[in-house]
Short mmCIF file of C-alpha atoms and ligand atoms in Angstrom, two decimals:
data_model
loop_
_atom_site.label_atom_id
_atom_site.label_comp_id
_atom_site.label_asym_id
_atom_site.label_seq_id
_atom_site.Cartn_x
_atom_site.Cartn_y
_atom_site.Cartn_z
CA UNK P 203 71.52 112.27 95.16
CA UNK P 204 71.00 109.75 97.30
CA UNK P 205 71.75 107.87 100.72
CA UNK P 206 73.50 104.84 100.17
CA UNK P 207 76.15 104.30 97.27
CA UNK P 208 78.22 101.54 95.93
CA UNK P 209 81.68 102.58 95.17
CA UNK P 210 83.11 99.12 93.10
CA UNK P 211 85.79 99.07 90.35
CA UNK P 212 85.04 98.11 86.86
CA UNK P 213 88.45 96.86 85.51
CA UNK P 214 90.94 94.72 87.01
CA UNK P 215 91.45 96.62 90.59
CA UNK P 216 93.47 99.61 91.45
CA UNK P 217 91.20 101.74 90.46
CA UNK P 218 91.25 104.39 92.61
CA UNK P 219 88.15 102.85 94.74
CA UNK P 220 90.18 103.61 97.85
CA UNK P 221 90.47 107.85 97.32
CA UNK P 222 86.71 107.86 96.35
CA UNK P 223 85.57 106.24 98.96
CA UNK P 224 88.10 108.50 101.03
CA UNK P 225 86.36 111.66 99.81
CA UNK P 226 82.43 110.68 99.88
CA UNK P 227 83.66 109.44 103.73
CA UNK P 228 83.52 113.17 104.67
CA UNK P 229 79.50 113.01 104.28
CA UNK P 230 79.24 109.26 105.11
CA UNK P 231 78.06 107.76 108.40
CA UNK P 232 78.91 104.06 107.75
CA UNK P 233 81.47 102.42 105.28
CA UNK P 234 80.94 98.43 105.08
CA UNK P 235 82.83 96.10 103.22
CA UNK P 236 81.12 93.18 101.59
CA UNK P 237 83.95 90.77 100.40
CA UNK P 238 87.48 90.36 99.57
CA UNK P 239 90.11 90.20 102.40
CA UNK P 240 93.75 91.36 102.47
CA UNK P 241 94.47 90.75 98.88
CA UNK P 242 93.00 94.73 98.27
CA UNK P 243 94.89 97.82 98.95
CA UNK P 244 93.22 100.67 99.10
CA UNK P 245 95.96 104.31 99.01
CA UNK P 246 94.80 107.24 100.56
CA UNK P 247 96.84 110.35 100.86
CA UNK P 248 95.02 113.21 103.19
CA UNK P 249 96.63 115.49 104.58
CA UNK P 250 100.20 114.44 103.36
CA UNK P 251 100.02 111.60 104.58
CA UNK P 252 99.62 107.83 103.08
CA UNK P 253 97.75 105.59 104.34
CA UNK P 254 96.94 102.09 102.63
CA UNK P 255 94.35 99.74 104.37
CA UNK P 256 93.98 96.23 103.31
CA UNK P 257 90.96 94.70 105.21
CA UNK P 258 89.63 97.95 107.01
CA UNK P 259 87.19 100.25 105.34
CA UNK P 260 88.72 103.54 103.75
CA UNK P 261 86.49 105.50 105.53
CA UNK P 262 87.87 105.41 108.96
CA UNK P 263 89.78 108.63 109.03
CA UNK P 264 87.00 110.16 109.40
CA UNK P 265 86.38 110.43 113.30
CA UNK P 266 82.45 110.45 112.36
CA UNK P 267 82.71 107.55 110.96
CA UNK P 268 82.00 103.64 111.33
CA UNK P 269 83.52 101.10 109.28
CA UNK P 270 82.07 97.36 109.00
CA UNK P 271 83.67 94.47 107.67
CA UNK P 272 80.78 92.35 106.64
CA UNK P 273 80.06 88.40 106.39
CA UNK P 274 81.23 88.12 103.05
CA UNK P 275 84.61 88.92 103.62
CA UNK P 276 87.65 87.02 104.37
CA UNK P 277 89.60 88.02 107.93
CA UNK P 278 93.45 87.24 108.73
CA UNK P 279 93.25 88.08 111.92
CA UNK P 280 97.29 89.54 112.11
CA UNK P 281 96.71 91.40 109.52
CA UNK P 282 93.76 92.95 110.55
CA UNK P 283 95.42 93.74 113.42
CA UNK P 284 98.33 95.31 112.36
CA UNK P 285 96.18 97.32 110.45
CA UNK P 286 94.46 98.59 113.63
CA UNK P 287 98.05 98.50 115.33
CA UNK P 288 98.93 100.97 112.20
CA UNK P 289 95.79 103.33 112.78
CA UNK P 290 96.48 103.81 116.55
CA UNK P 291 100.28 104.32 115.76
CA UNK P 292 99.49 107.21 113.41
CA UNK P 293 96.91 108.70 115.85
CA UNK P 294 93.97 107.62 114.21
CA UNK P 295 91.71 106.62 116.60
CA UNK P 296 89.15 103.57 115.66
CA UNK P 297 87.84 102.69 118.89
CA UNK P 298 83.88 101.05 118.62
CA UNK P 299 84.21 102.49 115.09
CA UNK P 300 85.24 98.87 113.50
CA UNK P 301 82.77 96.89 113.92
CA UNK P 302 83.43 93.00 112.16
CA UNK P 303 80.81 90.56 111.30
CA UNK P 304 80.50 86.92 113.24
CA UNK P 305 79.64 85.88 109.84
CA UNK P 306 83.07 86.80 108.30
CA UNK P 307 85.58 83.49 107.07
CA UNK P 308 88.92 83.75 108.87
CA UNK P 309 91.90 82.91 107.51
CA UNK P 310 94.20 80.44 108.74
CA UNK P 311 97.74 79.72 108.25
CA UNK P 312 96.99 76.33 106.11
CA UNK P 313 94.69 78.71 103.73
CA UNK P 314 98.30 81.34 103.02
CA UNK P 315 100.05 77.56 102.31
CA UNK P 316 97.80 75.83 100.49
CA UNK P 317 97.70 79.45 98.22
CA UNK P 318 101.07 79.31 97.75
CA UNK P 319 101.35 75.47 97.18
CA UNK P 320 98.70 75.66 94.52
CA UNK P 321 100.25 78.44 92.16
CA UNK P 322 103.26 77.10 92.88
CA UNK P 323 101.95 73.35 91.44
CA UNK P 324 100.01 75.54 88.35
CA UNK P 325 104.04 76.29 87.54
CA UNK P 326 103.47 78.70 84.08
CA UNK P 327 99.39 78.70 84.73
CA UNK P 328 99.30 80.64 88.34
CA UNK P 329 97.10 82.80 88.89
CA UNK P 330 99.22 85.44 89.89
CA UNK P 331 97.49 85.31 93.26
CA UNK P 332 98.49 87.78 96.29
CA UNK P 333 99.41 84.94 98.16
CA UNK P 334 96.96 85.12 101.17
CA UNK P 335 95.02 82.67 101.28
CA UNK P 336 92.31 84.17 100.21
CA UNK P 337 91.30 81.29 97.22
CA UNK P 338 91.88 78.66 99.66
CA UNK P 339 89.59 79.75 102.94
CA UNK P 340 86.76 81.27 100.45
CA UNK P 341 86.71 77.53 98.78
CA UNK P 342 86.71 75.74 102.90
CA UNK P 343 83.44 78.28 103.00
CA UNK P 344 81.90 77.11 99.77
CA UNK P 345 83.22 74.09 101.15
CA UNK P 346 81.38 74.64 104.27
CA UNK P 347 84.67 73.23 106.46
CA UNK P 348 85.43 77.15 106.75
CA UNK P 349 85.79 78.51 110.48
CA UNK P 350 83.89 82.15 110.94
CA UNK P 351 84.30 84.43 113.41
CA UNK P 352 81.83 83.27 115.48
CA UNK P 353 83.70 80.04 115.58
CA UNK P 354 86.90 81.79 116.85
CA UNK P 355 85.31 83.49 119.44
CA UNK P 356 83.42 80.61 120.41
CA UNK P 357 84.03 78.08 123.92
CA UNK P 358 84.01 75.30 121.13
CA UNK P 359 86.68 76.92 119.10
CA UNK P 360 89.26 74.24 120.21
CA UNK P 361 86.72 71.62 118.98
CA UNK P 362 86.25 73.51 115.86
CA UNK P 363 89.49 73.60 114.38
CA UNK P 364 90.75 70.16 114.94
CA UNK P 365 87.71 69.11 112.84
CA UNK P 366 88.77 71.45 110.10
CA UNK P 367 92.74 70.63 111.00
CA UNK P 368 92.28 67.52 110.51
CA UNK P 369 90.46 68.04 107.00
CA UNK P 370 93.59 70.31 105.80
CA UNK P 371 96.18 68.34 107.03
CA UNK P 372 95.09 65.40 104.86
CA UNK P 373 94.52 67.69 102.17
CA UNK P 374 98.00 69.45 102.43
CA UNK P 375 99.84 65.46 103.20
CA UNK P 376 97.89 64.24 100.03
CA UNK P 377 98.40 66.89 97.55
CA UNK P 378 101.40 68.91 98.43
CA UNK P 379 103.46 66.22 100.63
CA UNK P 380 103.01 68.19 103.22
CA UNK P 381 103.87 67.78 107.03
CA UNK P 382 100.65 68.26 109.19
CA UNK P 383 100.54 71.80 111.08
CA UNK P 384 100.49 72.14 114.26
CA UNK P 385 96.79 72.44 115.62
CA UNK P 386 97.84 73.54 119.39
CA UNK P 387 100.15 76.42 118.03
CA UNK P 388 96.91 77.50 115.45
CA UNK P 389 94.82 77.04 118.16
CA UNK P 390 97.32 79.30 120.99
CA UNK P 391 98.18 81.96 118.53
CA UNK P 392 94.69 82.23 117.56
CA UNK P 393 93.03 82.11 120.99
CA UNK P 394 94.74 85.40 121.26
CA UNK P 395 93.52 86.53 118.08
CA UNK P 396 90.38 85.47 118.87
CA UNK P 397 90.68 88.12 122.57
CA UNK P 398 91.54 91.03 120.91
CA UNK P 399 88.81 90.98 117.92
CA UNK P 400 86.76 90.06 120.38
CA UNK P 401 85.66 93.65 121.18
CA UNK P 402 85.15 94.28 117.50
CA UNK P 403 82.64 91.79 116.46
CA UNK P 404 79.43 92.92 116.10
CA UNK P 405 75.87 92.05 114.31
CA UNK P 406 76.99 94.37 111.29
CA UNK P 407 74.35 93.15 109.44
CA UNK P 408 71.23 94.70 112.58
CA UNK P 409 73.65 97.62 112.28
CA UNK P 410 73.29 98.93 108.89
CA UNK P 411 69.88 97.66 108.27
CA UNK P 412 68.58 99.97 111.13
CA UNK P 413 71.13 102.30 109.94
CA UNK P 414 69.18 102.45 106.39
CA UNK P 415 65.69 102.24 108.25
CA UNK P 416 67.26 105.69 110.01
CA UNK P 417 68.27 107.10 106.50
CA UNK P 418 71.49 108.02 107.38
CA UNK P 419 74.23 107.78 104.47
CA UNK P 420 76.20 104.66 104.14
CA UNK P 421 78.71 103.61 101.51
CA UNK P 422 79.58 100.64 100.42
CA UNK P 423 83.37 99.89 99.08
CA UNK P 424 84.08 97.44 96.92
CA UNK P 425 87.15 95.83 96.27
CA UNK P 426 89.02 93.90 93.31
CA UNK P 427 87.33 94.78 89.98
CA UNK P 428 84.94 93.61 87.84
CA UNK P 429 87.02 91.26 85.62
CA UNK P 430 88.58 90.01 88.81
CA UNK P 431 84.43 88.86 89.74
CA UNK P 432 84.40 85.03 90.63
CA UNK P 433 82.14 83.96 87.80
CA UNK P 434 82.00 87.07 85.06
CA UNK P 435 85.64 87.99 85.10
CA UNK P 436 88.54 86.71 83.44
CA UNK P 437 88.67 83.35 85.10
CA UNK P 438 90.67 81.46 85.75
CA UNK P 439 92.76 84.74 86.38
CA UNK P 440 90.50 85.82 89.17
CA UNK P 441 90.31 86.37 92.78
CA UNK P 442 87.57 84.23 95.21
CA UNK P 443 84.37 86.48 95.44
CA UNK P 444 81.69 88.31 93.94
CA UNK P 445 83.43 91.85 93.39
CA UNK P 446 80.30 93.35 91.53
CA UNK P 447 77.59 95.93 92.39
CA UNK P 448 75.28 93.20 93.18
CA UNK P 449 77.82 91.61 95.40
CA UNK P 450 76.79 94.67 98.10
CA UNK P 451 73.22 92.75 98.99
CA UNK P 452 75.07 89.29 99.70
CA UNK P 453 78.29 90.46 100.81
CA UNK P 454 76.49 92.27 103.75
CA UNK P 455 73.36 90.77 104.13
CA UNK P 456 71.98 94.42 102.81
CA UNK P 457 68.80 93.71 100.86
CA UNK P 458 69.16 95.29 97.15
CA UNK P 459 65.99 97.05 97.64
CA UNK P 460 67.83 99.81 99.98
CA UNK P 461 70.62 100.57 97.67
CA UNK P 462 70.08 103.19 95.76
CA UNK P 463 73.12 104.28 93.64
CA UNK P 464 76.81 103.18 91.98
CA UNK P 465 79.43 104.75 91.09
CA UNK P 466 82.21 102.76 88.93
CA UNK P 467 85.28 103.42 89.65
CA UNK P 468 88.50 103.44 86.42
CA UNK P 469 91.18 104.59 85.61
CA UNK P 470 91.99 107.10 82.91
CA UNK P 471 94.16 103.94 81.17
CA UNK P 472 94.27 100.43 82.33
CA UNK P 473 96.03 98.67 84.93
CA UNK P 474 96.57 94.96 85.65
CA UNK P 475 98.47 92.72 88.46
CA UNK P 476 98.24 88.74 88.30
CA UNK P 477 98.45 86.93 85.26
CA UNK P 478 95.80 86.68 82.66
CA UNK P 479 94.59 88.18 78.93
CA UNK P 480 95.04 92.01 78.52
CA UNK P 481 94.18 93.16 75.19
CA UNK P 482 95.14 96.47 75.80
CA UNK P 483 98.79 96.52 77.47
CA UNK P 484 100.67 98.64 76.27
CA UNK P 485 104.16 97.53 73.60
CA UNK P 486 107.57 98.04 75.17
CA UNK P 487 107.60 100.91 72.89
CA UNK P 488 104.61 102.28 74.51
CA UNK P 489 105.90 101.16 77.98
CA UNK P 490 108.72 103.64 77.32
CA UNK P 491 106.68 106.77 76.60
CA UNK P 492 104.88 106.45 79.54
CA UNK P 493 105.62 107.25 82.94
CA UNK P 494 107.64 104.69 84.88
CA UNK P 495 105.58 102.28 87.70
CA UNK P 496 106.88 104.84 90.57
CA UNK P 497 106.11 108.39 88.51
CA UNK P 498 102.90 106.28 88.27
CA UNK P 499 101.97 105.23 91.30
CA UNK P 500 101.47 101.73 90.00
CA UNK P 501 103.28 99.04 92.08
CA UNK P 502 100.60 96.83 93.57
CA UNK P 503 99.70 98.38 97.16
CA UNK P 504 99.29 94.66 99.10
CA UNK P 505 102.08 93.12 97.01
CA UNK P 506 104.25 95.26 95.61
CA UNK P 507 104.30 94.12 91.67
CA UNK P 508 104.87 95.82 89.28
CA UNK P 509 100.61 96.75 87.39
CA UNK P 510 100.53 95.77 83.97
CA UNK P 511 100.07 99.01 82.25
CA UNK P 512 97.20 99.34 79.31
CA UNK P 513 95.25 102.23 77.32
CA UNK P 514 91.43 102.71 78.14
CA UNK P 515 89.50 99.81 77.14
CA UNK P 516 85.64 101.36 76.32
CA UNK P 517 84.58 97.88 74.99
CA UNK P 518 85.89 96.19 78.17
CA UNK P 519 84.28 99.00 80.49
CA UNK P 520 80.95 98.74 78.49
CA UNK P 521 80.49 95.13 79.28
CA UNK P 522 81.26 95.23 82.93
CA UNK P 523 78.48 98.13 82.62
CA UNK P 524 76.04 95.51 81.91
CA UNK P 525 77.46 93.75 84.98
CA UNK P 526 77.27 96.45 86.84
CA UNK P 527 74.64 99.42 85.97
CA UNK P 528 76.83 101.98 87.45
CA UNK P 529 75.37 105.44 87.27
CA UNK P 530 78.03 107.51 87.00
CA UNK P 531 82.23 106.53 86.57
CA UNK P 532 84.75 108.11 88.90
CA UNK P 533 87.67 108.83 86.52
CA UNK P 534 90.96 108.05 87.93
CA UNK P 535 94.75 109.15 87.33
CA UNK P 536 94.18 111.42 84.31
CA UNK P 537 97.35 113.35 85.66
CA UNK P 538 98.73 110.33 84.39
CA UNK P 539 98.00 111.18 80.73
CA UNK P 540 99.52 114.91 80.96
CA UNK P 541 102.86 114.22 79.09
CA UNK P 542 101.70 111.33 76.23
CA UNK P 543 101.75 112.98 72.60
CA UNK P 544 98.87 110.51 71.79
CA UNK P 545 96.51 108.58 73.74
CA UNK P 546 95.10 105.61 72.43
CA UNK P 547 90.95 103.95 73.63
CA UNK P 548 90.23 100.46 72.79
CA UNK P 549 86.91 100.97 70.76
CA UNK P 550 85.97 97.41 70.42
CA UNK P 551 87.73 94.03 69.59
CA UNK P 552 88.43 93.20 65.68
CA UNK P 553 85.33 90.20 64.90
CA UNK P 554 83.73 90.45 68.46
CA UNK P 555 80.57 91.52 68.81
CA UNK P 556 80.47 90.72 72.73
CA UNK P 557 83.00 90.73 75.08
CA UNK P 558 84.01 87.04 74.91
CA UNK P 559 83.95 84.81 78.37
CA UNK P 560 86.88 82.67 77.53
CA UNK P 561 90.19 83.84 78.68
CA UNK P 562 91.95 81.98 75.48
CA UNK P 563 89.52 84.40 73.31
CA UNK P 564 90.46 87.19 75.31
CA UNK P 565 94.24 86.42 75.03
CA UNK P 566 93.64 86.94 71.01
CA UNK P 567 91.68 89.56 71.06
CA UNK P 568 92.44 92.30 68.54
CA UNK P 569 92.09 95.69 69.50
CA UNK P 570 89.86 98.33 67.80
CA UNK P 571 91.74 101.47 68.66
CA UNK P 572 91.27 105.31 67.84
CA UNK P 573 94.24 107.96 68.73
CA UNK P 574 93.24 111.04 70.43
CA UNK P 575 95.90 114.13 70.70
CA UNK P 576 97.38 114.80 74.26
CA UNK P 577 96.98 117.30 76.09
CA UNK P 578 100.76 118.06 77.06
CA UNK P 579 100.46 120.42 80.09
CA UNK P 580 99.68 119.38 84.05
CA UNK P 581 95.99 118.69 85.02
CA UNK P 582 96.92 118.80 89.03
CA UNK P 583 95.96 121.55 89.84
CA UNK P 584 92.77 121.49 87.85
CA UNK P 585 89.79 121.68 90.17
CA UNK P 586 86.83 122.88 87.90
CA UNK P 587 86.24 120.66 84.79
CA UNK P 588 85.72 123.46 82.62
CA UNK P 589 89.52 124.51 82.77
CA UNK P 590 90.65 121.64 81.44
CA UNK P 591 92.48 122.08 78.35
CA UNK P 592 90.77 121.18 75.88
CA UNK P 593 92.16 117.84 74.56
CA UNK P 594 91.42 116.07 78.12
CA UNK P 595 87.98 117.30 78.37
CA UNK P 596 87.71 115.81 74.61
CA UNK P 597 89.19 112.58 75.63
CA UNK P 598 87.30 112.53 79.20
CA UNK P 599 83.57 113.12 77.10
CA UNK P 600 85.21 110.23 74.10
CA UNK P 601 85.34 107.80 77.07
CA UNK P 602 81.75 108.90 78.27
CA UNK P 603 80.35 108.77 75.02
CA UNK P 604 81.64 105.05 73.96
CA UNK P 605 81.09 104.05 77.69
CA UNK P 606 77.39 105.11 77.92
CA UNK P 607 77.73 106.35 81.75
CA UNK P 608 77.65 109.96 82.45
CA UNK P 609 81.37 111.18 84.29
CA UNK P 610 80.13 112.39 88.07
CA UNK P 611 84.34 112.55 89.04
CA UNK P 612 87.46 113.62 87.66
CA UNK P 613 90.91 112.34 89.45
CA UNK P 614 94.54 114.19 88.91
CA UNK P 615 95.91 113.31 91.52
CA UNK P 616 96.71 111.14 95.09
CA UNK P 617 95.72 113.32 97.40
CA UNK P 618 91.77 114.62 97.90
CA UNK P 619 91.92 117.83 97.09
CA UNK P 620 92.93 116.76 93.87
CA UNK P 621 89.28 116.22 92.34
CA UNK P 622 87.11 117.82 90.10
CA UNK P 623 83.60 117.04 91.08
CA UNK P 624 80.90 116.88 88.59
CA UNK P 625 78.34 115.44 90.68
CA UNK P 626 77.40 115.93 94.40
CA UNK P 627 76.19 112.10 94.74
CA UNK P 628 75.00 111.83 98.24
CA UNK P 629 71.17 113.66 98.78
CA UNK P 630 70.54 115.69 101.95
CA UNK P 631 66.76 115.48 101.88
P1 GDP G 107 92.16 100.84 95.16
O1 GDP G 107 92.70 99.66 95.19
O2 GDP G 107 90.62 100.65 93.74
O3 GDP G 107 92.01 101.79 96.25
O4 GDP G 107 93.54 102.00 94.30
P2 GDP G 107 95.32 101.35 94.64
O5 GDP G 107 95.23 102.27 95.91
O6 GDP G 107 95.84 100.12 95.06
O7 GDP G 107 95.59 101.88 93.43
C1 GDP G 107 95.47 103.09 93.10
C2 GDP G 107 97.01 104.55 93.18
O8 GDP G 107 96.73 105.38 92.47
C3 GDP G 107 97.15 104.67 94.78
O9 GDP G 107 98.29 104.74 94.42
C4 GDP G 107 96.95 106.09 94.88
O10 GDP G 107 96.92 106.93 95.76
C5 GDP G 107 96.89 106.69 93.68
N1 GDP G 107 96.00 107.62 92.98
C6 GDP G 107 94.07 107.02 93.05
N2 GDP G 107 94.00 108.51 92.55
C7 GDP G 107 94.99 109.01 91.80
C8 GDP G 107 94.82 110.18 90.78
O11 GDP G 107 94.28 111.27 90.25
N3 GDP G 107 96.12 110.51 90.39
C9 GDP G 107 97.64 109.50 90.73
N4 GDP G 107 98.47 110.21 89.96
N5 GDP G 107 97.22 108.93 91.88
C10 GDP G 107 95.99 108.49 92.26
P1 IMO G 108 92.18 95.98 95.31
O1 IMO G 108 90.88 96.18 96.05
C1 IMO G 108 94.18 94.26 92.09
C2 IMO G 108 94.30 89.85 92.39
C3 IMO G 108 95.65 89.15 92.58
C4 IMO G 108 95.59 88.03 91.13
C5 IMO G 108 93.91 87.72 91.73
C6 IMO G 108 93.72 86.58 92.23
O2 IMO G 108 93.37 96.54 95.45
O3 IMO G 108 91.37 96.69 93.65
P2 IMO G 108 93.97 86.78 95.10
O4 IMO G 108 95.19 86.80 96.52
O5 IMO G 108 92.42 87.71 95.03
O6 IMO G 108 93.14 84.81 95.00
O7 IMO G 108 94.69 87.02 93.63
O8 IMO G 108 93.37 89.16 91.60
N1 IMO G 108 93.69 91.14 92.86
C7 IMO G 108 93.88 92.46 92.41
N2 IMO G 108 94.27 93.07 91.71
N3 IMO G 108 93.17 95.02 93.10
C8 IMO G 108 92.86 94.09 94.25
O9 IMO G 108 92.63 94.60 95.26
C9 IMO G 108 93.24 93.07 94.03
N4 IMO G 108 93.33 91.60 94.57
C10 IMO G 108 93.42 90.60 93.94
O10 IMO G 108 96.65 90.03 91.53
O11 IMO G 108 95.61 88.71 89.63
MG1 MG G 109 94.64 98.26 95.00
#
C-alpha cells in the first residue's frame, strides 16, 4: 500500500488503463498524465454511461479529484476543448480541477498534416499512426522549434509562431511540395484557443510536489504501452514518447524518489492497433473462434480501427517487466475468454533467449505455446477471486508465475463494478 501509484500499459496499449485509473481515482486526490496526447483513448464505463478520454486524465469523473496534464505531453487545443465540452454536456464539473502545465507542447495543424503526409510517403512501411500529429510535434520539441503552452499564452505568440511556421512551411514545400500554411489563419484560430485555455494553465510541477509533500494520494496515468515506447518499443512501429514507468518522472518533473508503486496493466490476451510485428497474433481460424471486435470491445478508441488480436504473450510481459519493474499486474478482460475451448499462452520464442531489439527478428519469432482448457462459463458476475472457475484461476496463476508478478486486480467487464480486487493498493497510513 502506498501514496503514489503509477499505472502503465505492459503490452501495445489499450490494456484497460482508463478503467484502472478510474477505479483507483475514487481514493486518489490527484491524477496526472505525463506523456502522449490525443493519440490515447481511455474508456470508462461508470453508472451506465461510457466516457472516452484522450488527454483529460481518467480520474476526472470523481468531483474530489484534481487532474493534471504534465509538461511531457503534447496538447491539441481543439481536441482538448472538445473533450471539456463533452464533459460539460454530460454534467461533469471540471472547473478548477483540470490543470495544464505551461511546459506541454502544442499540436498545430502542420503537425497533423506532416503526420499524414509522412505516413503516405512511407507507403507499405507506414507506422499506422493515429494521424494526430504526435510524432511531428515531439520531433519539433526535440529539434527545439516547438511551441509550448507558455508560448501560446505569451504576448509574443505571433512572432514565435511566425518563426516556427517559416521552418515548417519550408519543410512542407521541400519534402511534400505543399502550399504554405496561412500564418494569420493559424494565429487567429490559436489566439481563440489561448484565451480558452488560459484558465487551465497552472504550475503543475509545483502543485504535484506540494501534494506529495502533504502525503496526498497521487495517481500517474500512463498512455500507450511499453512496446510502443520510443526507445524500447518495437521501433519504428512505436509512438513518440516514453511510455514506461520511468517516464513519469521526466514527463511531470516529479522526482522518482517520491514514486512508490507501479501497476502494470495487461489484457488476459494481447492486442495491437497499427502496424508492426506481433508474434502471437491469431490465425484466421483462431480469429473465427474468438469473440468479434464489437463483442470484445476491440475497436480503437481514437481511430475506430479494428485492433489486431493475439494470445497472451508471457515472454513479452516478462520483457516489459524488465523495463517497468511494476509491483503488481491488473489483468483485464478475462471475460472475453469465457467461451473459448482452449486458450494459449506464449511462454517464449524458439531459439531466442531475450526479447529481440530488431523488429525484423520479432516479425520472424516463432512463439512456443502451451494450451489451457477454457472455463466455458461467464465470469462477469464474479467479484471474489475464489469464485472464479478453477480453469480460470489456473490460467491466471500461470500468467502470474510466468511473468513473475503478483496479480492485484482482475477485470471481468468494462463497468466499474466488474472487478475482482486482490490488493488494496493505496495506503491509508
Ligand atoms: P486504455 O487505452 O488502456 O485505457 O484501454 P481502452 O479504453 O482503449 O480499451 C479497453 C477497452 O476494453 C475499452 O472499451 C474498455 O471499456 C474495455 N474494457 C476494459 N476492461 C474490460 C474488461 O474487463 N472486460 C471487457 N469486456 N471490457 C473491458
Ligand atoms: P492508449 O493510451 C494503442 C499506436 C498507433 C500506432 C503507433 C504510433 O489508448 O493505450 P502515434 O499516433 O502515437 O504516432 O501512433 O502507436 N498508438 C496506440 N495504440 N493505444 C494507444 O493509446 C495508442 N497511441 C498510439 O496505433 O501504431
Ligand atoms: Mg486506448
